[in-house]
mmCIF file of C-alpha atoms and ligand atoms in Angstrom:
data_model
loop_
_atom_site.group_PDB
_atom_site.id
_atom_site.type_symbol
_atom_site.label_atom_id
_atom_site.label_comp_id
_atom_site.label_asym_id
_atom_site.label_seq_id
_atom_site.Cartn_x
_atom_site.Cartn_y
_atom_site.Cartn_z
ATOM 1 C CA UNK A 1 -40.916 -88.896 -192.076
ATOM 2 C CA UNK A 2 -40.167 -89.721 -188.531
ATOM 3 C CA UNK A 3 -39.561 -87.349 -185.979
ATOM 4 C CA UNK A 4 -37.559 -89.591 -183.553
ATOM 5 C CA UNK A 5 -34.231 -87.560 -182.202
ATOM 6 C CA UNK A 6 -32.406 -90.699 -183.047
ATOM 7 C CA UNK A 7 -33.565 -93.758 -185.036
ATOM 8 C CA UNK A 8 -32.937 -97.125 -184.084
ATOM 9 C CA UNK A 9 -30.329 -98.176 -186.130
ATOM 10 C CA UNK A 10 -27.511 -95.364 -185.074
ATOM 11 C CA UNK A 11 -29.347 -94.810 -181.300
ATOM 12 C CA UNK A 12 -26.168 -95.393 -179.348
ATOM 13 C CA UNK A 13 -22.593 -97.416 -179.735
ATOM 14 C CA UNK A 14 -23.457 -101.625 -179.634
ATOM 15 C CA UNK A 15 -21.050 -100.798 -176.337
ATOM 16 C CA UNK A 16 -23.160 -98.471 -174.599
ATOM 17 C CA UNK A 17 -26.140 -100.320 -175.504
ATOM 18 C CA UNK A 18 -24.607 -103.287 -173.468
ATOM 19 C CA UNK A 19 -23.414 -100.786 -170.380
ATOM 20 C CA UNK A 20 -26.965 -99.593 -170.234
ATOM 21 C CA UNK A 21 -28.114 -103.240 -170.090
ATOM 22 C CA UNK A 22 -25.435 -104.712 -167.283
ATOM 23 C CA UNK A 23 -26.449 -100.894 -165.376
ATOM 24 C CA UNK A 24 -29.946 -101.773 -165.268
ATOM 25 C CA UNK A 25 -29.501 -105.518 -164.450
ATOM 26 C CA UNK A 26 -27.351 -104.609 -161.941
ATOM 27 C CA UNK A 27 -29.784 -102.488 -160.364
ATOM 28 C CA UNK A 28 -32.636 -104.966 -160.942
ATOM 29 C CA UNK A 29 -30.465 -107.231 -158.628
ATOM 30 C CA UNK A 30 -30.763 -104.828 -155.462
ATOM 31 C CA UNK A 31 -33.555 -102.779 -156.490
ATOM 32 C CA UNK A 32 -36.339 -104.726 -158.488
ATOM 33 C CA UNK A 33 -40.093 -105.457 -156.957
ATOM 34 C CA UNK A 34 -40.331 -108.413 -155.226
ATOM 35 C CA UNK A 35 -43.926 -109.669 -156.568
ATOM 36 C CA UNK A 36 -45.530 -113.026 -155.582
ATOM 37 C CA UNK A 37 -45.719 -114.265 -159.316
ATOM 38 C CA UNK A 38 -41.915 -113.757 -160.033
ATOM 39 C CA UNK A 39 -38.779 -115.705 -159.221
ATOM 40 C CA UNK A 40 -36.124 -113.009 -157.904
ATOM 41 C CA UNK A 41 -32.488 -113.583 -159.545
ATOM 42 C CA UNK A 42 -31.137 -115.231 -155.971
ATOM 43 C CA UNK A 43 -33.421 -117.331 -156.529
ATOM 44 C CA UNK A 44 -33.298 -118.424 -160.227
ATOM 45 C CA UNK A 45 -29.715 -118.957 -159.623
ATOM 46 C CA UNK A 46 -30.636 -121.635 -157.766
ATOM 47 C CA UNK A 47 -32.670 -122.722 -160.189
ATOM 48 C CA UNK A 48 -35.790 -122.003 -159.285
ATOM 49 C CA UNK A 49 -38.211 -121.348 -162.711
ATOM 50 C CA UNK A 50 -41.342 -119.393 -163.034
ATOM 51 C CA UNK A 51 -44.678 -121.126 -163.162
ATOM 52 C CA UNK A 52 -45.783 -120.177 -166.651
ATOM 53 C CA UNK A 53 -49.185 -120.474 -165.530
ATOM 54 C CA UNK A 54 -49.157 -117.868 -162.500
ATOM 55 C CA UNK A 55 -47.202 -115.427 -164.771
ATOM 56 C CA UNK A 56 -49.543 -115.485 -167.090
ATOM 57 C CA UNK A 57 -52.829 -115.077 -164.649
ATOM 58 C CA UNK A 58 -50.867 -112.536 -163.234
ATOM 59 C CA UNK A 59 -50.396 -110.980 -166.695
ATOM 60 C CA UNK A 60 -54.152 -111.087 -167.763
ATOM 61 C CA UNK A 61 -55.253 -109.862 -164.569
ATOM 62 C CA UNK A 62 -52.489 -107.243 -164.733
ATOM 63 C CA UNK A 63 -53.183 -105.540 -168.040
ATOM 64 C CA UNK A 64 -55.497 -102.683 -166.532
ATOM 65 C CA UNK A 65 -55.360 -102.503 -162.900
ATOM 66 C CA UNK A 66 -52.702 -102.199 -160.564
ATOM 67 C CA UNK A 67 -50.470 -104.916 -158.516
ATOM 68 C CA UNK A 68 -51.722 -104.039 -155.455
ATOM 69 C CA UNK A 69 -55.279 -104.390 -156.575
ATOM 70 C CA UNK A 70 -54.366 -107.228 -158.965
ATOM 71 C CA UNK A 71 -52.525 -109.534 -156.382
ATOM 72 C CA UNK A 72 -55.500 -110.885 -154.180
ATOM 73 C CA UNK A 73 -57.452 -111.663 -157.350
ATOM 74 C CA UNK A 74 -54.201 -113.354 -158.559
ATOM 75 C CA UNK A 75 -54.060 -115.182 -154.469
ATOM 76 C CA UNK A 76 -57.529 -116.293 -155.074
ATOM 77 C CA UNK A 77 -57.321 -117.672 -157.988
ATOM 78 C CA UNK A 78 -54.711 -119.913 -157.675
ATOM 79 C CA UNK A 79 -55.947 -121.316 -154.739
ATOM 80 C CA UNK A 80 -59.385 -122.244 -155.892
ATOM 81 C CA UNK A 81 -57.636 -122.971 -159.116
ATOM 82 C CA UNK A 82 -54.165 -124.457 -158.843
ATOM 83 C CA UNK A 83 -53.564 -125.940 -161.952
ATOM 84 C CA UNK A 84 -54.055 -124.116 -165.701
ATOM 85 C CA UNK A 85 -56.781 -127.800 -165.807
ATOM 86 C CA UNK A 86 -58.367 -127.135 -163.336
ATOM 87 C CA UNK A 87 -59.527 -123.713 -164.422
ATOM 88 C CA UNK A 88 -60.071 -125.258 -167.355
ATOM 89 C CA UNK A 89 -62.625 -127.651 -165.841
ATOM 90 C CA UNK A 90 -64.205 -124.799 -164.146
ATOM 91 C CA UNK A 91 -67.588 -123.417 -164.484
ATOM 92 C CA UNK A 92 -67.923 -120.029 -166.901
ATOM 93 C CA UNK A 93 -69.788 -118.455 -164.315
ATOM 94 C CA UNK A 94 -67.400 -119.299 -161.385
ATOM 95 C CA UNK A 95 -64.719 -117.996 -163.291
ATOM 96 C CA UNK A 96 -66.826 -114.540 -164.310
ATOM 97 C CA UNK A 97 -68.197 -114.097 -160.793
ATOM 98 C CA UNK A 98 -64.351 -114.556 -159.329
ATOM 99 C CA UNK A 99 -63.105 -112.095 -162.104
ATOM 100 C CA UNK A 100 -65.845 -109.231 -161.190
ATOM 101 C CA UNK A 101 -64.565 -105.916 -159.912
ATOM 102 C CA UNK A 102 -61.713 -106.577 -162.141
ATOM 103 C CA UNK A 103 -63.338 -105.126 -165.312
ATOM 104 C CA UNK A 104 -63.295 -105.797 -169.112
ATOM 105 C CA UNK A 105 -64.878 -109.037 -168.794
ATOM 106 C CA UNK A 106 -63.845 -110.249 -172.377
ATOM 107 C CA UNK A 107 -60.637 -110.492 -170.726
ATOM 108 C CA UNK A 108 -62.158 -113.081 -167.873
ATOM 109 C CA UNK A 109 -64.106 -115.081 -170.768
ATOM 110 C CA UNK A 110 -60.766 -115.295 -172.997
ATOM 111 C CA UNK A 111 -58.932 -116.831 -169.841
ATOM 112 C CA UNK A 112 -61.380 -119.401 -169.367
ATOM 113 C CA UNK A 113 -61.155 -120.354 -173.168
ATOM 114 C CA UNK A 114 -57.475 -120.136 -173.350
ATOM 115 C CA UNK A 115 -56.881 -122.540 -170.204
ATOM 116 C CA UNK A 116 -59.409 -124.863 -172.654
ATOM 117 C CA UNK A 117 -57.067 -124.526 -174.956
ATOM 118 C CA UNK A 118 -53.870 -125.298 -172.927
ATOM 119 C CA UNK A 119 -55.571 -128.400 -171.175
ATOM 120 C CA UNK A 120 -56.585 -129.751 -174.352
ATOM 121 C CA UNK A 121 -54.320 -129.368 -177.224
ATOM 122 C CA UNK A 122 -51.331 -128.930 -175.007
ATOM 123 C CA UNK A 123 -51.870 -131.438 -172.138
ATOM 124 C CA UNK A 124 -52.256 -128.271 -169.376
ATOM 125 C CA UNK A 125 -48.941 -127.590 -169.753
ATOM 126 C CA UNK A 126 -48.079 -123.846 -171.165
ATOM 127 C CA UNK A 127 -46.286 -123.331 -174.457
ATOM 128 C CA UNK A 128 -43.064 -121.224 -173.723
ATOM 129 C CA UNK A 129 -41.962 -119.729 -176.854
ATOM 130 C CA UNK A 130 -43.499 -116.277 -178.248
ATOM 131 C CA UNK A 131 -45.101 -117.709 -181.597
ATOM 132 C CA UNK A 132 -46.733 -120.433 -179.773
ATOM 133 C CA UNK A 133 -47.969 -118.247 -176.764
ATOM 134 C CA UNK A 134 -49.399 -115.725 -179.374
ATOM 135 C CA UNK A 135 -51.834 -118.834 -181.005
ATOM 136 C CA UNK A 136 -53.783 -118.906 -177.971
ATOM 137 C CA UNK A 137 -56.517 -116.741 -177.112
ATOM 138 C CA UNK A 138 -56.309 -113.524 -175.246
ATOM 139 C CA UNK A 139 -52.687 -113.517 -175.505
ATOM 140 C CA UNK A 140 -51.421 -110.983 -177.499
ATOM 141 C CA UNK A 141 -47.891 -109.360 -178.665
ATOM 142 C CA UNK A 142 -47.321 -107.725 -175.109
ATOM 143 C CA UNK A 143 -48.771 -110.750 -173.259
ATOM 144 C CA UNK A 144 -46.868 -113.435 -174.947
ATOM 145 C CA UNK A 145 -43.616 -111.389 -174.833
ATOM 146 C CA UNK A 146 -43.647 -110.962 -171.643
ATOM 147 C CA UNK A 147 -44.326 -114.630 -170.338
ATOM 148 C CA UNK A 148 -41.831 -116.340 -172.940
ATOM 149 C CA UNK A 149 -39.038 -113.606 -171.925
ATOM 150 C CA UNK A 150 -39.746 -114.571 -167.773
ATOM 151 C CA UNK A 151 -40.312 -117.988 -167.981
ATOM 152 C CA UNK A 152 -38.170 -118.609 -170.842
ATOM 153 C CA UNK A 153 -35.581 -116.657 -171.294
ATOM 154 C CA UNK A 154 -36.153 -115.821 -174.670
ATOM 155 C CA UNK A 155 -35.067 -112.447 -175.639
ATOM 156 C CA UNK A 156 -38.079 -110.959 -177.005
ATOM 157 C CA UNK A 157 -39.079 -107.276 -177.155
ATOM 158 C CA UNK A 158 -41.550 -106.422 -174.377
ATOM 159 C CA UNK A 159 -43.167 -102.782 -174.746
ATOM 160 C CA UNK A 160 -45.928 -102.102 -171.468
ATOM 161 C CA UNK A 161 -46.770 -98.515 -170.846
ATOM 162 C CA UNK A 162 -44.079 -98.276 -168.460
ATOM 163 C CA UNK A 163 -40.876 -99.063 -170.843
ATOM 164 C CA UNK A 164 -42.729 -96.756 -173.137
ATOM 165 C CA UNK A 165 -42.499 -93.727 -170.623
ATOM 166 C CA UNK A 166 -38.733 -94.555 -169.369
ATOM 167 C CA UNK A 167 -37.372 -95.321 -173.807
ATOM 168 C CA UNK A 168 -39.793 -92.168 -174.559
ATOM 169 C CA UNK A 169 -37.395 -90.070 -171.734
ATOM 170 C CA UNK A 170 -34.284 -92.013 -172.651
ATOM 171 C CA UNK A 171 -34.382 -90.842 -176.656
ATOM 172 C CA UNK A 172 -36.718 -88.120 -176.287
ATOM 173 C CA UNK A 173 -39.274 -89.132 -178.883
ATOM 174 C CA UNK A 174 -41.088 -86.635 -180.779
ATOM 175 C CA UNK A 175 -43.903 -88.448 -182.233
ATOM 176 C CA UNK A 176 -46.592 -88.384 -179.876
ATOM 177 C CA UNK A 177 -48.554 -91.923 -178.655
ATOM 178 C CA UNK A 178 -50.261 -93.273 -179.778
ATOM 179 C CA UNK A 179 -48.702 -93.098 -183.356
ATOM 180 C CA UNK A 180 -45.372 -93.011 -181.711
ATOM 181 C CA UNK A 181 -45.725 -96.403 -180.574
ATOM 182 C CA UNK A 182 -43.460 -98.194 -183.377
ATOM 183 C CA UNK A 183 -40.762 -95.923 -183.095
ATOM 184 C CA UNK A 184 -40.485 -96.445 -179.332
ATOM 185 C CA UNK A 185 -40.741 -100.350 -180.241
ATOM 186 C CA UNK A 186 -37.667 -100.197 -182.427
ATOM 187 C CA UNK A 187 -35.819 -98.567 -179.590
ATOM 188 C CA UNK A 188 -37.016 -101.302 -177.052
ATOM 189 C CA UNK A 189 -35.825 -103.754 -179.716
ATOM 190 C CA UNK A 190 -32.394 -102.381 -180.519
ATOM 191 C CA UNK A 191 -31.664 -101.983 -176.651
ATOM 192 C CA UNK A 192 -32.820 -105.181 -176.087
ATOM 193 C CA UNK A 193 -31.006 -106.923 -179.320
ATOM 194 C CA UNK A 194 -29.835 -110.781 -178.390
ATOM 195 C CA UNK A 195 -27.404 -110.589 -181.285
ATOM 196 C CA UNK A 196 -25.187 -107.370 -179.153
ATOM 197 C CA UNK A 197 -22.414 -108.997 -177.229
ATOM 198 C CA UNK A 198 -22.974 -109.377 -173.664
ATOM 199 C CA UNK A 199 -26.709 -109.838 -172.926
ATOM 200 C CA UNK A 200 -27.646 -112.214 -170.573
ATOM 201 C CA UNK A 201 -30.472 -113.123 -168.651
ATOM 202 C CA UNK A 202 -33.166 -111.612 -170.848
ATOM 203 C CA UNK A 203 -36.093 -112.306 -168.721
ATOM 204 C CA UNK A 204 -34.855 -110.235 -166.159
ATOM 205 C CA UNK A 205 -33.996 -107.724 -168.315
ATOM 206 C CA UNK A 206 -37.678 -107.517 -169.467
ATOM 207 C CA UNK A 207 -38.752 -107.485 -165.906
ATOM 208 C CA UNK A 208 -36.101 -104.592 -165.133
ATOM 209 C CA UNK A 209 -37.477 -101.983 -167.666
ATOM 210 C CA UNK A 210 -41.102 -102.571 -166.629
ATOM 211 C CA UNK A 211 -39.841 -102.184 -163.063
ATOM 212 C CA UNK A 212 -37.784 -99.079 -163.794
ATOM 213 C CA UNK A 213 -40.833 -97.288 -164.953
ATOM 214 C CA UNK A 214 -43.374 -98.468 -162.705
ATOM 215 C CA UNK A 215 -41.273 -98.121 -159.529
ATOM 216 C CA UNK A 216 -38.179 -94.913 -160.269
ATOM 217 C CA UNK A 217 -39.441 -93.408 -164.363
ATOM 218 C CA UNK A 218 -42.691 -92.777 -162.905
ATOM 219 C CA UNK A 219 -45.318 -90.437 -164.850
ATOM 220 C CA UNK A 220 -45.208 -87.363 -162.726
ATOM 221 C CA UNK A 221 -42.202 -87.737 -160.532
ATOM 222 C CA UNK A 222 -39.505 -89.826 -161.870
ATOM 223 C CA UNK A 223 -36.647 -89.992 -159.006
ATOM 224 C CA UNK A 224 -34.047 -89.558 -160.968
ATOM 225 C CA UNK A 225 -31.539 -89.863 -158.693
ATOM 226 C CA UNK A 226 -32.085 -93.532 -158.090
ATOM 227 C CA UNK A 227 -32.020 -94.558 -162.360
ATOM 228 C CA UNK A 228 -29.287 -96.355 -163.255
ATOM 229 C CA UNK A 229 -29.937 -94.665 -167.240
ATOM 230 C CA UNK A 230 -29.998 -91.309 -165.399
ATOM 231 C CA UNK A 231 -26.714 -91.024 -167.483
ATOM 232 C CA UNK A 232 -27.856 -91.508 -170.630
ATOM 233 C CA UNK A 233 -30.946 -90.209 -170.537
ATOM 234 C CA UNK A 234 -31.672 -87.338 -172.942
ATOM 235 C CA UNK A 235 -34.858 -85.904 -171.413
ATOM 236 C CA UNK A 236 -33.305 -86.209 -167.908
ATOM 237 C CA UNK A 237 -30.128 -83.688 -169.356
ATOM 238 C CA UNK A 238 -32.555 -81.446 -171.076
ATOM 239 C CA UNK A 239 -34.560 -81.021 -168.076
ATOM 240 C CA UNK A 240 -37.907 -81.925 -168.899
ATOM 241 C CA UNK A 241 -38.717 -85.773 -168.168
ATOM 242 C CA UNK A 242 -42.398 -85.325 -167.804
ATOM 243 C CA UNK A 243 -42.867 -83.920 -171.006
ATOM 244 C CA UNK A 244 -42.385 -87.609 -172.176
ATOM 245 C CA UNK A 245 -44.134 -89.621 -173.759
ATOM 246 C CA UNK A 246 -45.617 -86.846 -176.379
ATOM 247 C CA UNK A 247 -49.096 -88.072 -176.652
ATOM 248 C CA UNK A 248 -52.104 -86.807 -178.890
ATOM 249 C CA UNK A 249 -54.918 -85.041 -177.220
ATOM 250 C CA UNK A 250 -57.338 -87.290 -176.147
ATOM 251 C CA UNK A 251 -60.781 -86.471 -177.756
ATOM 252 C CA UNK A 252 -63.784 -86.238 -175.727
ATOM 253 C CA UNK A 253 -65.675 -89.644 -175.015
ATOM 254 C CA UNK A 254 -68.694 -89.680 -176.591
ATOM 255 C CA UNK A 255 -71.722 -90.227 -174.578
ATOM 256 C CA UNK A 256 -74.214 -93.107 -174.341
ATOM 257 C CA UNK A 257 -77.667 -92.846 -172.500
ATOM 258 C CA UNK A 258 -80.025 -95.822 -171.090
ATOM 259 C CA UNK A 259 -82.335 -97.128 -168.493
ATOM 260 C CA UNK A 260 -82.183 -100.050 -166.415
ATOM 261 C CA UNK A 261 -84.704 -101.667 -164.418
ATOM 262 C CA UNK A 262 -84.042 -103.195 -160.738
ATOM 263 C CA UNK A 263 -87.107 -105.387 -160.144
ATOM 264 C CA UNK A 264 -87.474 -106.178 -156.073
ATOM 265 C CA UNK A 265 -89.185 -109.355 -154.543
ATOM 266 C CA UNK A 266 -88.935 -110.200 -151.247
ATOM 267 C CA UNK A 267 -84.901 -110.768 -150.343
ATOM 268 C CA UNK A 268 -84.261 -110.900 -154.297
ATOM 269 C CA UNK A 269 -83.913 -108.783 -157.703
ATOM 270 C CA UNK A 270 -84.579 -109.863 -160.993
ATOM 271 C CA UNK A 271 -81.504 -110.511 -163.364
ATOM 272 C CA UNK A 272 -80.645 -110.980 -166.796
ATOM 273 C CA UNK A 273 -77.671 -112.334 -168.514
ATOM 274 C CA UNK A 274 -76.374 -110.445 -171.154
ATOM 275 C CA UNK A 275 -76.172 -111.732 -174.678
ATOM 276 C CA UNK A 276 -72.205 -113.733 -174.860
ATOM 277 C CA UNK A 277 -71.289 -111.169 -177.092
ATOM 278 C CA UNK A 278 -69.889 -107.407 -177.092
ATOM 279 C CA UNK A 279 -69.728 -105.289 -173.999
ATOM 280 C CA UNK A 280 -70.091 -107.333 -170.954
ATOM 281 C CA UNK A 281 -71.130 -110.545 -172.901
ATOM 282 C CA UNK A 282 -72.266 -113.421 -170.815
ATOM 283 C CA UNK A 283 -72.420 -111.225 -167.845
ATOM 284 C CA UNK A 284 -75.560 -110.742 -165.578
ATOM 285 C CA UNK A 285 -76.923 -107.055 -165.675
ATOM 286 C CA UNK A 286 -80.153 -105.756 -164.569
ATOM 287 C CA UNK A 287 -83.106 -105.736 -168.047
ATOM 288 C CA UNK A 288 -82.884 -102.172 -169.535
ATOM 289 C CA UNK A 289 -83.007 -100.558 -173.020
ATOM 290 C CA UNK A 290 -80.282 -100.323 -176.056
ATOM 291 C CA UNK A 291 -77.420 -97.951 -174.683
ATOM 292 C CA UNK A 292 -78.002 -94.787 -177.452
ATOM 293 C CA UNK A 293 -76.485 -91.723 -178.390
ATOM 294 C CA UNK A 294 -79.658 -89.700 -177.084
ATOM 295 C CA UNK A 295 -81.847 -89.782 -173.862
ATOM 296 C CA UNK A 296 -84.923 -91.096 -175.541
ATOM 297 C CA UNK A 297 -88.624 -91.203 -173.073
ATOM 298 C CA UNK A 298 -90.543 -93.795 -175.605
ATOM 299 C CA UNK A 299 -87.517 -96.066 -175.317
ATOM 300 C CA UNK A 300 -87.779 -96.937 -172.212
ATOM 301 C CA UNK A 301 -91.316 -96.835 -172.277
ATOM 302 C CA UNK A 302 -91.293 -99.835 -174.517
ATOM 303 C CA UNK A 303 -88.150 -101.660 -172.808
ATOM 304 C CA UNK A 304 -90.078 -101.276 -168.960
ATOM 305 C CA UNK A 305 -90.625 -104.899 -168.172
ATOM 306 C CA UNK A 306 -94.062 -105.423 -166.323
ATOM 307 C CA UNK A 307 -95.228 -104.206 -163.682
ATOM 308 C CA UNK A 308 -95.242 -100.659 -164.894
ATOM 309 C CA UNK A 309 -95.216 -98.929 -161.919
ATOM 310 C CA UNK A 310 -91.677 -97.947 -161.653
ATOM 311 C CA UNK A 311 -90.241 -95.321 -159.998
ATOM 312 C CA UNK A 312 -87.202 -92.984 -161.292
ATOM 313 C CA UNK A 313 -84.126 -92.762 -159.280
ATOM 314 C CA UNK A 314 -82.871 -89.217 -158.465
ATOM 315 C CA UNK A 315 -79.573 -90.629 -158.861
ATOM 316 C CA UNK A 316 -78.006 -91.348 -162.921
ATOM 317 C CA UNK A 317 -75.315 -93.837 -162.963
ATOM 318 C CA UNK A 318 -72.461 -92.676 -164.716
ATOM 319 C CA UNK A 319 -69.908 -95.276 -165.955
ATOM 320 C CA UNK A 320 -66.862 -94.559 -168.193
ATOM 321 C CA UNK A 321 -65.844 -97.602 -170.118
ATOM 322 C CA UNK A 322 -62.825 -97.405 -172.540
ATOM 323 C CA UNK A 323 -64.599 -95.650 -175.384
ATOM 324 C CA UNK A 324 -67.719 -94.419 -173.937
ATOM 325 C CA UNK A 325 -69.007 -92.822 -171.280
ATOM 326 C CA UNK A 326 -72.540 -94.685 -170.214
ATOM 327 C CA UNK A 327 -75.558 -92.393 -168.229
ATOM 328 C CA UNK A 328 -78.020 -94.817 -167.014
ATOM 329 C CA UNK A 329 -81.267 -93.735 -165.692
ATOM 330 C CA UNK A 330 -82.623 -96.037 -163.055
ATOM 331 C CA UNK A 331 -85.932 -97.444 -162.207
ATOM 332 C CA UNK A 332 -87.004 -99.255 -159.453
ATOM 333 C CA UNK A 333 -90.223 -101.197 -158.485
ATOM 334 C CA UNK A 334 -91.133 -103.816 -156.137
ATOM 335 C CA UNK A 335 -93.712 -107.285 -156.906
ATOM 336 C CA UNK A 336 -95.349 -109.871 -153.896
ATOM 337 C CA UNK A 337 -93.386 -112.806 -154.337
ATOM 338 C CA UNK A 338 -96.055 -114.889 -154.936
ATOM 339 C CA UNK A 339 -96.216 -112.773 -158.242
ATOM 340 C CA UNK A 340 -93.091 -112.703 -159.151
ATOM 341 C CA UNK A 341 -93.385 -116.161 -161.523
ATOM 342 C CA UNK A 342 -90.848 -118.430 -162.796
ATOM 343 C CA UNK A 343 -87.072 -116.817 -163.930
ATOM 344 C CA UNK A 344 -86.249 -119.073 -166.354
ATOM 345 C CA UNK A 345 -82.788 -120.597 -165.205
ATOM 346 C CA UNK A 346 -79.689 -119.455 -167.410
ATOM 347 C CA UNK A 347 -80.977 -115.991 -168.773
ATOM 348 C CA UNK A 348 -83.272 -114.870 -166.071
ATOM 349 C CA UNK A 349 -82.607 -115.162 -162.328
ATOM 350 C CA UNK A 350 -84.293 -113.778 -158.850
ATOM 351 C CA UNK A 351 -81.040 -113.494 -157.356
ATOM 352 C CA UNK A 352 -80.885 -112.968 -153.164
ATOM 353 C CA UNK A 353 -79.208 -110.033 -152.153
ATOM 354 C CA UNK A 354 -77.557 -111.198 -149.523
ATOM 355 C CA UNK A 355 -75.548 -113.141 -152.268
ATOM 356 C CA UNK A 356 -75.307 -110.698 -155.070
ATOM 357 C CA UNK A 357 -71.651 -111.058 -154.597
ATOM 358 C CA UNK A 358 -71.923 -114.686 -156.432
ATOM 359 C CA UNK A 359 -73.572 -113.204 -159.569
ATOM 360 C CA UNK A 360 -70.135 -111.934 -161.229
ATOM 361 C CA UNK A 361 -71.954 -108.261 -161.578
ATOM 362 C CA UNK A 362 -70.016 -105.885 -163.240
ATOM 363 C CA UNK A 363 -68.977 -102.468 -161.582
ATOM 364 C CA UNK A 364 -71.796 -100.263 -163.420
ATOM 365 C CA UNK A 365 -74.166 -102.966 -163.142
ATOM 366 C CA UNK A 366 -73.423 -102.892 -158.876
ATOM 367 C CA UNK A 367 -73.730 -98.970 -159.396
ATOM 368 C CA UNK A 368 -77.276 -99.712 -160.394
ATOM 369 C CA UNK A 369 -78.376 -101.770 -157.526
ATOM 370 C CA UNK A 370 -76.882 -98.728 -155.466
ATOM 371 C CA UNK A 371 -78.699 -96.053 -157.076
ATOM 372 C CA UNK A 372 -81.799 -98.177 -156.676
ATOM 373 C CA UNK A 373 -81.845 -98.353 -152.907
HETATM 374 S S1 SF4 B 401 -33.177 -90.498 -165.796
HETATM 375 FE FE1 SF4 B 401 -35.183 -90.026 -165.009
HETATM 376 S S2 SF4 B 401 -36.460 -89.647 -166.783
HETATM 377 FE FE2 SF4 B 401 -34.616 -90.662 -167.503
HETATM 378 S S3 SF4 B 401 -35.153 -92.833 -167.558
HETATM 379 FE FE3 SF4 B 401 -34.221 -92.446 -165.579
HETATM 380 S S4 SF4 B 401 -35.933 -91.957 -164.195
HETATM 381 FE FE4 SF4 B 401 -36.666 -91.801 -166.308
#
């Protein structure tokens, strides 16, 4: 049974429903984020649209790092890539080594495929409408809400952490996250129902909850004061806002132990790119053993490339990825240059360090080369 105060289909009066919605649009109008993706309302009215492809960079980029962090990624981007084609037409690599310091790289190789997809089977120009977004890759349900509701106007039902937090507050949900999560969806649905009298201008109304919890329902100090649902919010009468969302205690991360090896010639160190699939696919790394659940000596015996005289690091590189936490141990050695052979091209490469930058290494992989020097 579910433990929702209210469920969906008696939450509130069809009338207050639609108050709540002209309140927060009305306050989206005066008190939404300006962001250099989106088209403010002044500005649609004059008919100004959204550049589907922007919104959805911005999206992608957007999905587990902040704006402020997001935005020159997003900048640089489209200016080395101003068209969905011409990212299309772009190198793998190019695209990987511009994503890097963004994390989850899956995400980086997805967008490369996806603008494939959009230059060839749609002519580079973005589908608009949720059920086509959701065919391509890397878009899914949140994703291709989000960019049909902005750029189309379509009134879908767009759930982010943030209109999780403020409908979690508004209703007071019991169930805690992440099981609660299709409750809080029905409640996002029904307050966002196109079939209720009066609701206009959906995409802005998607934009307005998202904005409402990033920039006033905030985790730890919601102001209150400045919500235009302050009214009808049930965790805000009873008092206790940032008891909401409920969410299940999150276990311990497991953790996951491995070497790597950071091989020095000259102005270079040796790299390898990592097989195109699971964690990190297709990105270059630095050679190193199996990541395992124990600390094992006659592991990395065996993975030590030649030479063998490598030298421990006193420093362990500790990474937390989204369902692990990674403890690397780290060897370094040095070869004459003149010994160093042949890399062979794609998979193995004496990179310079004074251009490591171009090598799209991820964050623990740059941790490495740190705790080798
Ligand atoms: S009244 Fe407070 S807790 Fe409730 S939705 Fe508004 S900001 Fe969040």
């Amino acid at each position: 049974m579910k433990e929702t105060s209210k469920s969906p289909p008696d939450l509130k009066p069809s009338d207050e429903l639609s108050a709540m919605r002209r309140a927060l649009l009305a306050w989206y109008d005066d008190g939404g984020r300006t962001l250099p993706w989106r088209v403010r309302p002044e500005d649609r009215a004059k008919g100004i649209t959204p550049d589907p492809y922007a919104v959805w960079l911005s999206e992608i980029m957007l999905q587990q790092t902040t704006v402020p962090h997001a935005t020159p990624y997003w900048r640089k981007f489209l200016a080395r890539f101003p068209t969905v084609t011409d990212l299309a037409q772009a190198d793998r690599d190019e695209v990987l080594a511009m994503w890097a310091g963004l994390g989850y790289y899956a995400r980086a190789r997805n967008l490369h495929k996806c603008a494939g997809v959009v230059a060839d089977d749609h002519d580079g120009v973005f589908p608009l409408t949720e059920t086509a977004l959701l065919k391509l890759p890397g878009i899914g349900a949140y994703t291709a809400a989000t960019i049909a509701a902005i750029c189309h106007d379509e009134a879908t039902t767009i759930v982010d952490g943030n209109v999780e937090r403020v409908i979690s507050r508004i209703f007071m949900v019991q169930t805690p996250l992440p099981k609660g999560k299709s409750d809080l969806r029905a409640l996002a649905a029904a307050l966002s129902d196109p079939t209720l009298d009066g609701f206009e201008r959906p995409g802005d109304y998607g934009q307005a909850v998202m904005d409402l919890g990033a920039t006033v329902c905030t985790p730890r100090s919601p102001t209150c004061g400045l919500c235009p649902w302050s009214g009808d919010c049930a965790a805000k009468a009873a008092g206790v806002q940032t008891d909401y969302p409920k969410k299940t205690p999150k276990k311990k991360l497991p953790v996951r132990h491995g070497a790597a090896f950071v091989l020095r010639s000259g102005d270079a160190v040796l790299l390898h790119r990592r097989p195109d699939t699971g964690l990190l696919g297709g990105m270059m790394g630095f050679p190193g053993t199996e990541w395992g659940p124990k600390p094992k000596d006659d592991v990395i015996r065996a993975a030590e490339p030649t030479p063998r005289n490598w030298e421990q690091s006193a420093v362990e590189v500790r990474h937390v990825f989204t369902h692990f936490e990674l403890r690397l141990s780290v060897f370094h050695s040095e070869i004459a240059a003149e010994l160093r052979g042949e890399a062979t091209g794609d998979v193995a490469i004496w990179a310079p360090l004074d251009r490591i930058k171009d090598y799209a290494l991820p964050t623990v992989m740059t941790k490495v080369l740190k705790a080798a020097h």
